[in-house]
Coordinates of N, CA and C in Angstrom, one line a residue:
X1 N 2.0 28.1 51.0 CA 1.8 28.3 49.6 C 2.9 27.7 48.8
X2 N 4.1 27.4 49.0 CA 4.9 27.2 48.7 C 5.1 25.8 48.2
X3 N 4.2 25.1 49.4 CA 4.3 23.0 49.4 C 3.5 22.9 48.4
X4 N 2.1 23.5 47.8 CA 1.5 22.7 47.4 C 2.0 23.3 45.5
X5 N 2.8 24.7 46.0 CA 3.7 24.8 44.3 C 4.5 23.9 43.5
X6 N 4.7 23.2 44.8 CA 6.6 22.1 44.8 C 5.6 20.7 44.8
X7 N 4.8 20.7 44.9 CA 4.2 19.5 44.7 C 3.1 19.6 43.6
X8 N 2.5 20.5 43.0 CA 1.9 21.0 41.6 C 3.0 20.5 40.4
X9 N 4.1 21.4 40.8 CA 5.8 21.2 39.5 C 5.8 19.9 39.5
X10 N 5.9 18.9 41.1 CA 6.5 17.4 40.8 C 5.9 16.9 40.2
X11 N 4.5 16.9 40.0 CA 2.9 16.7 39.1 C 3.3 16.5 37.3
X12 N 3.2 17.5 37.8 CA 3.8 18.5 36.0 C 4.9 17.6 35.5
X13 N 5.9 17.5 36.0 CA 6.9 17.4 35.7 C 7.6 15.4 35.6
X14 N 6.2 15.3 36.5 CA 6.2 13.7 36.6 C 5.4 13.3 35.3
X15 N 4.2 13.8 34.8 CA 3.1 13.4 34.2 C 3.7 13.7 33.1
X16 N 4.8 15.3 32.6 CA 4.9 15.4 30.7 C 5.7 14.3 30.6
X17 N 6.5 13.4 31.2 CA 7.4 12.7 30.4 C 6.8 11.3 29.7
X18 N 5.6 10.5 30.8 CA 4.8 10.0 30.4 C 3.7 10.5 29.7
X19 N 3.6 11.2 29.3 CA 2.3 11.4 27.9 C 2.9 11.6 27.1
X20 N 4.6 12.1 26.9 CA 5.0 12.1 25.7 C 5.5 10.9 25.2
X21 N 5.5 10.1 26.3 CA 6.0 8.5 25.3 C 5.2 8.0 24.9
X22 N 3.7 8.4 25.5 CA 2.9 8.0 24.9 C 2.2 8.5 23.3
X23 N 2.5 9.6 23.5 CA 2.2 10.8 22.1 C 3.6 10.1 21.0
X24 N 4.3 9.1 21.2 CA 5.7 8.6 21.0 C 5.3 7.2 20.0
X25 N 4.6 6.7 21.0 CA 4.6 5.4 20.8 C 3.7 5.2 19.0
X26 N 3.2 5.4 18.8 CA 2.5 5.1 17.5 C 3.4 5.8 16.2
X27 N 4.0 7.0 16.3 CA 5.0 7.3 15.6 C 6.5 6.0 15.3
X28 N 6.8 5.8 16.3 CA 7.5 4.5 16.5 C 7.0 3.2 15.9
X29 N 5.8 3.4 16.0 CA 5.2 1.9 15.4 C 5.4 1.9 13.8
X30 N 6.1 0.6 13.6 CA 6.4 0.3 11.6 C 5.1 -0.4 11.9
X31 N 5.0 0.1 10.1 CA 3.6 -0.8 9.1 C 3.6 -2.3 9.3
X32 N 2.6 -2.7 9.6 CA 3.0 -4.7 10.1 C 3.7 -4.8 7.8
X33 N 4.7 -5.8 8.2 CA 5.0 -6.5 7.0 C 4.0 -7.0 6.9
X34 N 3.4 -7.1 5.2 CA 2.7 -7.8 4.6 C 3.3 -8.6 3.5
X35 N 4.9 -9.7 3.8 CA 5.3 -10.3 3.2 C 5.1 -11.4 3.0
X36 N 4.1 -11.9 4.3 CA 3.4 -13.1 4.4 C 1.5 -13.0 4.3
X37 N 1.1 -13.5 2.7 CA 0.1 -13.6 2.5 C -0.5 -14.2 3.1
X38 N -1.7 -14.2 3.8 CA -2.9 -15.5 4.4 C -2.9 -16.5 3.3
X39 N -3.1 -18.0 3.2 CA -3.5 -18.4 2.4 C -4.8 -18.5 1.6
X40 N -5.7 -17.6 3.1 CA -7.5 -17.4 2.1 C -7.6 -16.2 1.2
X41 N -6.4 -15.4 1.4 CA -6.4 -14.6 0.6 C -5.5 -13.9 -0.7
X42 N -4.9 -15.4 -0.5 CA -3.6 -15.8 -1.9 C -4.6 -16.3 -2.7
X43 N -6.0 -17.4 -2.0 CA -6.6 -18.4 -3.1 C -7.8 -17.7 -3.5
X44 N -8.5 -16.2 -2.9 CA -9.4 -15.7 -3.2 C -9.4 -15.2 -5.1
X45 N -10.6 -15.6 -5.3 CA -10.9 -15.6 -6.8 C -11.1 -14.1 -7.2
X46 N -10.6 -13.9 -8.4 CA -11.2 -12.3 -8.6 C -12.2 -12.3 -9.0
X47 N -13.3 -11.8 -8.6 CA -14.5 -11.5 -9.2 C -15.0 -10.6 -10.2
X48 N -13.9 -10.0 -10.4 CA -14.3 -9.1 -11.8 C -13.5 -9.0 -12.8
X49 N -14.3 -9.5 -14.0 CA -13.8 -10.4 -15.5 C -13.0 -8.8 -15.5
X50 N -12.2 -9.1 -17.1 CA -10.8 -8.4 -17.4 C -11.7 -7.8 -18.4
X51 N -12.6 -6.7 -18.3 CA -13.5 -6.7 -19.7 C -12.9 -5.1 -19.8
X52 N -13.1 -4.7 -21.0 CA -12.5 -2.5 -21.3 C -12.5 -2.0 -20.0
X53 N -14.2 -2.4 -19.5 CA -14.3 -0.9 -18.6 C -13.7 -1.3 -17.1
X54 N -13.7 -2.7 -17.2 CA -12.7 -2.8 -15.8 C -11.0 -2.6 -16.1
X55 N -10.6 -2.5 -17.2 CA -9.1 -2.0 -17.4 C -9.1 -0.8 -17.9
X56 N -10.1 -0.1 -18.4 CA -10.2 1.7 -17.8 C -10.5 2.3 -16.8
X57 N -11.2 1.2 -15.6 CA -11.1 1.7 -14.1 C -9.4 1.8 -13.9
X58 N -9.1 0.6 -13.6 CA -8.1 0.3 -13.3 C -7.1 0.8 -13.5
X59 N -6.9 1.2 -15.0 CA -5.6 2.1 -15.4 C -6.0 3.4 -14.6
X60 N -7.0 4.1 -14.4 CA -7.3 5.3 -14.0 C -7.1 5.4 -12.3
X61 N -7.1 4.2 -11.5 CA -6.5 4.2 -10.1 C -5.0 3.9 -10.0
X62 N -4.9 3.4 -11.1 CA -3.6 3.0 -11.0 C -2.5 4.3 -11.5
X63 N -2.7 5.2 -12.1 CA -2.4 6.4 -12.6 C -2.7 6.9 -11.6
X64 N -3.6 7.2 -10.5 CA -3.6 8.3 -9.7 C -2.5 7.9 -8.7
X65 N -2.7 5.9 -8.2 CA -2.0 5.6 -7.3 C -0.7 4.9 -7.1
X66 N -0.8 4.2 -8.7 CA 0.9 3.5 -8.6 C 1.9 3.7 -9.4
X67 N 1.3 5.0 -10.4 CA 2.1 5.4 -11.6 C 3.4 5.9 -10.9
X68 N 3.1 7.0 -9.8 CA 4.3 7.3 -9.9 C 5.5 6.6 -9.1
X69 N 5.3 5.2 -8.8 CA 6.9 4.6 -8.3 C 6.4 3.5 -9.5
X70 N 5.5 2.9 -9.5 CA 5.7 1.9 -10.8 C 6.1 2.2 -12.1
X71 N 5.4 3.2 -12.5 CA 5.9 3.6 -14.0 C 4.3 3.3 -14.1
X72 N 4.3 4.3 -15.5 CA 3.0 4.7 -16.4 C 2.7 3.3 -17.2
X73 N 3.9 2.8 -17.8 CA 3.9 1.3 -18.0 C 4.1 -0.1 -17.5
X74 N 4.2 0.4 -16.0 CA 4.5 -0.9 -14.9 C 5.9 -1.0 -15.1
X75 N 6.8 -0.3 -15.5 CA 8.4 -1.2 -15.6 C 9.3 -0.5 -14.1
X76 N 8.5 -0.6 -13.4 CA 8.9 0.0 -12.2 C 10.1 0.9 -12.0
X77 N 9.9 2.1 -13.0 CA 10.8 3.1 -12.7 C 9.9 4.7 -12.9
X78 N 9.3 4.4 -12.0 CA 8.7 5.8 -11.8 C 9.2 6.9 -11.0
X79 N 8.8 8.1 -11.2 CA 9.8 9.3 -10.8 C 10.3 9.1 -9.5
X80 N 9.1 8.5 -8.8 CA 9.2 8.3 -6.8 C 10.6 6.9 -6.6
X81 N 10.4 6.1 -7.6 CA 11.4 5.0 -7.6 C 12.6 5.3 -7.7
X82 N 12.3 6.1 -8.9 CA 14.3 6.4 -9.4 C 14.9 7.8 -8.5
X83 N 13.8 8.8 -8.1 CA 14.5 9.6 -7.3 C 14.7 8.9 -5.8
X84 N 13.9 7.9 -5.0 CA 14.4 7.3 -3.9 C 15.0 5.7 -4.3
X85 N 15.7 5.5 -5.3 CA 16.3 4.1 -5.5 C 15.6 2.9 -5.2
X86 N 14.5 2.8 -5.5 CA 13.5 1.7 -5.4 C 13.5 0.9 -6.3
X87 N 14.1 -0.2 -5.6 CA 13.9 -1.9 -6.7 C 12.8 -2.0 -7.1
X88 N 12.1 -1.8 -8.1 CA 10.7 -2.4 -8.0 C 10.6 -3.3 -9.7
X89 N 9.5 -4.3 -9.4 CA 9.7 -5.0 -10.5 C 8.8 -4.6 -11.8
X90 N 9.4 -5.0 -12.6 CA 8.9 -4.6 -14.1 C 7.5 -5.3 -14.1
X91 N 6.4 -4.9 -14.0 CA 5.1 -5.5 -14.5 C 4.8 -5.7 -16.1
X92 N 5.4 -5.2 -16.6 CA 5.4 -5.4 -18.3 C 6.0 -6.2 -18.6
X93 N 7.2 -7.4 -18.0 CA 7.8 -8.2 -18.0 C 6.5 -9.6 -17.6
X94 N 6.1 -10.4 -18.2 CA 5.3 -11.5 -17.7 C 6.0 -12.3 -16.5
X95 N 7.4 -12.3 -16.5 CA 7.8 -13.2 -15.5 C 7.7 -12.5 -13.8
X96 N 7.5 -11.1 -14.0 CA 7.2 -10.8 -12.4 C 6.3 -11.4 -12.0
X97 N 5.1 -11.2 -12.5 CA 4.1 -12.0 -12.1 C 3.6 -13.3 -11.8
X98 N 4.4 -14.1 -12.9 CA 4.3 -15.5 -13.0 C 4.2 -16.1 -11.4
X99 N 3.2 -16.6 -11.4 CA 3.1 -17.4 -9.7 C 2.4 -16.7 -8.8
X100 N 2.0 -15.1 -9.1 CA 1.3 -14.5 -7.8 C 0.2 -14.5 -8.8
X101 N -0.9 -14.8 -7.9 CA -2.0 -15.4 -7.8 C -3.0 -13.6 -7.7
X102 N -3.9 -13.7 -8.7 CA -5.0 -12.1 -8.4 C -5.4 -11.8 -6.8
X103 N -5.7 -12.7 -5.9 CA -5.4 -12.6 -4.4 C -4.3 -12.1 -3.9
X104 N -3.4 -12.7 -4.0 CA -1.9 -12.3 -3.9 C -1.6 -10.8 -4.1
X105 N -2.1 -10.2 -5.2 CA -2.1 -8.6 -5.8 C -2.9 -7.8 -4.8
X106 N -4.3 -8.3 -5.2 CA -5.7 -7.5 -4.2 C -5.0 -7.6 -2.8
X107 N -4.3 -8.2 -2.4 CA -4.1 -8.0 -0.5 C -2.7 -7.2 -1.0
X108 N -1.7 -7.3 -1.7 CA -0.7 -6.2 -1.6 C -1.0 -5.1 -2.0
X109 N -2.4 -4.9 -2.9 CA -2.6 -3.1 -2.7 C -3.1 -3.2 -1.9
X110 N -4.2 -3.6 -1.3 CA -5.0 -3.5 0.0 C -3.8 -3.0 1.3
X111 N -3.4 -3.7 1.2 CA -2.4 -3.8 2.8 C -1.3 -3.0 2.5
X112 N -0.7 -3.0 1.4 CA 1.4 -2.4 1.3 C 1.3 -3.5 1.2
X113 N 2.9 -3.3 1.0 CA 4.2 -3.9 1.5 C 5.3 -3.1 1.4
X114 N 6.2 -3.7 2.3 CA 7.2 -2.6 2.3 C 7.2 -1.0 2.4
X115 N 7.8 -1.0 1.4 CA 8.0 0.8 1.6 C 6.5 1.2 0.7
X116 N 6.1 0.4 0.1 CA 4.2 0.6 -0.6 C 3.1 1.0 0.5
X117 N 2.6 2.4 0.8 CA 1.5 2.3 1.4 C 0.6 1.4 1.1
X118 N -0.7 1.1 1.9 CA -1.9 0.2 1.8 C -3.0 1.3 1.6
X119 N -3.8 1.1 0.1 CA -4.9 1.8 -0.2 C -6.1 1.6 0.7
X120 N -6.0 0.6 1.4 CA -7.0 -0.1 2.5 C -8.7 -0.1 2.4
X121 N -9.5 1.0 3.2 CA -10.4 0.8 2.9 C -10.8 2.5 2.3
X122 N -9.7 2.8 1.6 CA -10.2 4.2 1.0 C -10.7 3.8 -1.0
X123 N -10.2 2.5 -1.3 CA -10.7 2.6 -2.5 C -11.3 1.0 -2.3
X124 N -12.9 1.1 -3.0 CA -13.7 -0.4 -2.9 C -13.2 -1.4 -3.3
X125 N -13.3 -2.4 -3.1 CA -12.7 -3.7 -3.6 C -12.9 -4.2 -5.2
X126 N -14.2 -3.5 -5.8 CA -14.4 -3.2 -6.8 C -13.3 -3.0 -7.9
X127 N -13.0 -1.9 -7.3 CA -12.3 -0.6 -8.0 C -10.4 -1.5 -7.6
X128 N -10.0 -2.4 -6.4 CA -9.1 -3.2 -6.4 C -8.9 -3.9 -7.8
X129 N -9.8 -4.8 -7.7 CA -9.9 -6.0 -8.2 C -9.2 -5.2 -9.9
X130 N -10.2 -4.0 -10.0 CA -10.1 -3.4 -11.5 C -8.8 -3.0 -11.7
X131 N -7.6 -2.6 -10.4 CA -6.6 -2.7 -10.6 C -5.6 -3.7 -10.9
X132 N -6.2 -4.7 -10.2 CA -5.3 -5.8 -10.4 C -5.2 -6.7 -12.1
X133 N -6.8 -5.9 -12.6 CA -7.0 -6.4 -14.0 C -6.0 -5.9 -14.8
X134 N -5.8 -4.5 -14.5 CA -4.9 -3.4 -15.5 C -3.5 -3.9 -15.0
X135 N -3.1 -4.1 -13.8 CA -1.6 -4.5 -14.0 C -1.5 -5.9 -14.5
X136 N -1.9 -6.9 -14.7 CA -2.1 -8.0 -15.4 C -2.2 -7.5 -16.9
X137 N -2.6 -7.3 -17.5 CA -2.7 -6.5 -18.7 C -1.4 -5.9 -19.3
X138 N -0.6 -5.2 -17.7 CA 0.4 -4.3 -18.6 C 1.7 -5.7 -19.3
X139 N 1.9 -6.9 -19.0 CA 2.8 -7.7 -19.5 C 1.8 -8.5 -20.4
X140 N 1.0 -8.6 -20.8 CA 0.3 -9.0 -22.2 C 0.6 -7.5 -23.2
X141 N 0.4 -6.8 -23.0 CA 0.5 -5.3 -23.8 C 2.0 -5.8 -24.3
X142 N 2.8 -6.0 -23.8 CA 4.8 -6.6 -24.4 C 4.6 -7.6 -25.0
X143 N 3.8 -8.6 -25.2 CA 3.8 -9.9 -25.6 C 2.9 -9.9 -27.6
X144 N 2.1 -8.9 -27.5 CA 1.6 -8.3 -28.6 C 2.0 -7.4 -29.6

């Protein structure tokens, strides 16, 4: 009774250490950088015009989802920014923007970056695009 106890434990005792590296492994895994755009998806066109109700979508995802490290006005100091020291750039400023392309935007909310989760496929591309109209918008609003 004894051998097949001592060989049950070696069991045991062999098998938890591999399943917990494995229960390990995805924890350990970082977000892939999305620092490097595709180029089909830097040159992808936005398909939805900048008209009210696509920058009353837009402000309205963007308030539930980027107000709080962007700022309510894009000048990236939102409560989540300033209490964890997050560089983030001023969208109300036209020169952040200058050179990123509406593709460019649509794949960094899509995907993250950095310390930015990815909205991915929880909000439609639609409803993307309608963001990327509102933060475009917020550095015309300073120019006026």
């Amino acid at each position: 009774m004894l051998k097949p106890c001592v060989i049950l434990l070696t069991l045991l005792l062999w098998a938890f250490p591999a399943t917990a590296q494995e229960s390990q492994a995805p924890a350990q895994a970082k977000t892939p950088s999305s620092s490097t755009i595709p180029a089909e998806a830097a040159h992808q066109p936005n398909p939805v015009k900048p008209t009210p109700e696509s920058l009353a979508q837009g402000k309205k995802y963007y308030g539930y989802d980027c107000a709080m490290c962007h700022g309510n006005n894009g000048d990236g100091k939102g409560e989540v920014a300033v209490s964890e020291k997050f560089k983030l750039g001023d969208f109300s400023d036209p020169a952040t923007l200058k050179g990123k392309t509406d593709g460019e935007l649509f794949y960094i909310i899509k995907n993250g970056q950095g310390q930015m989760p990815p909205e991915g496929d929880r909000v439609k591309p639609t409803e993307l695009w309608n963001m990327v109209n509102y933060i475009r918008s917020l550095s015309n609003k300073k120019s006026q």
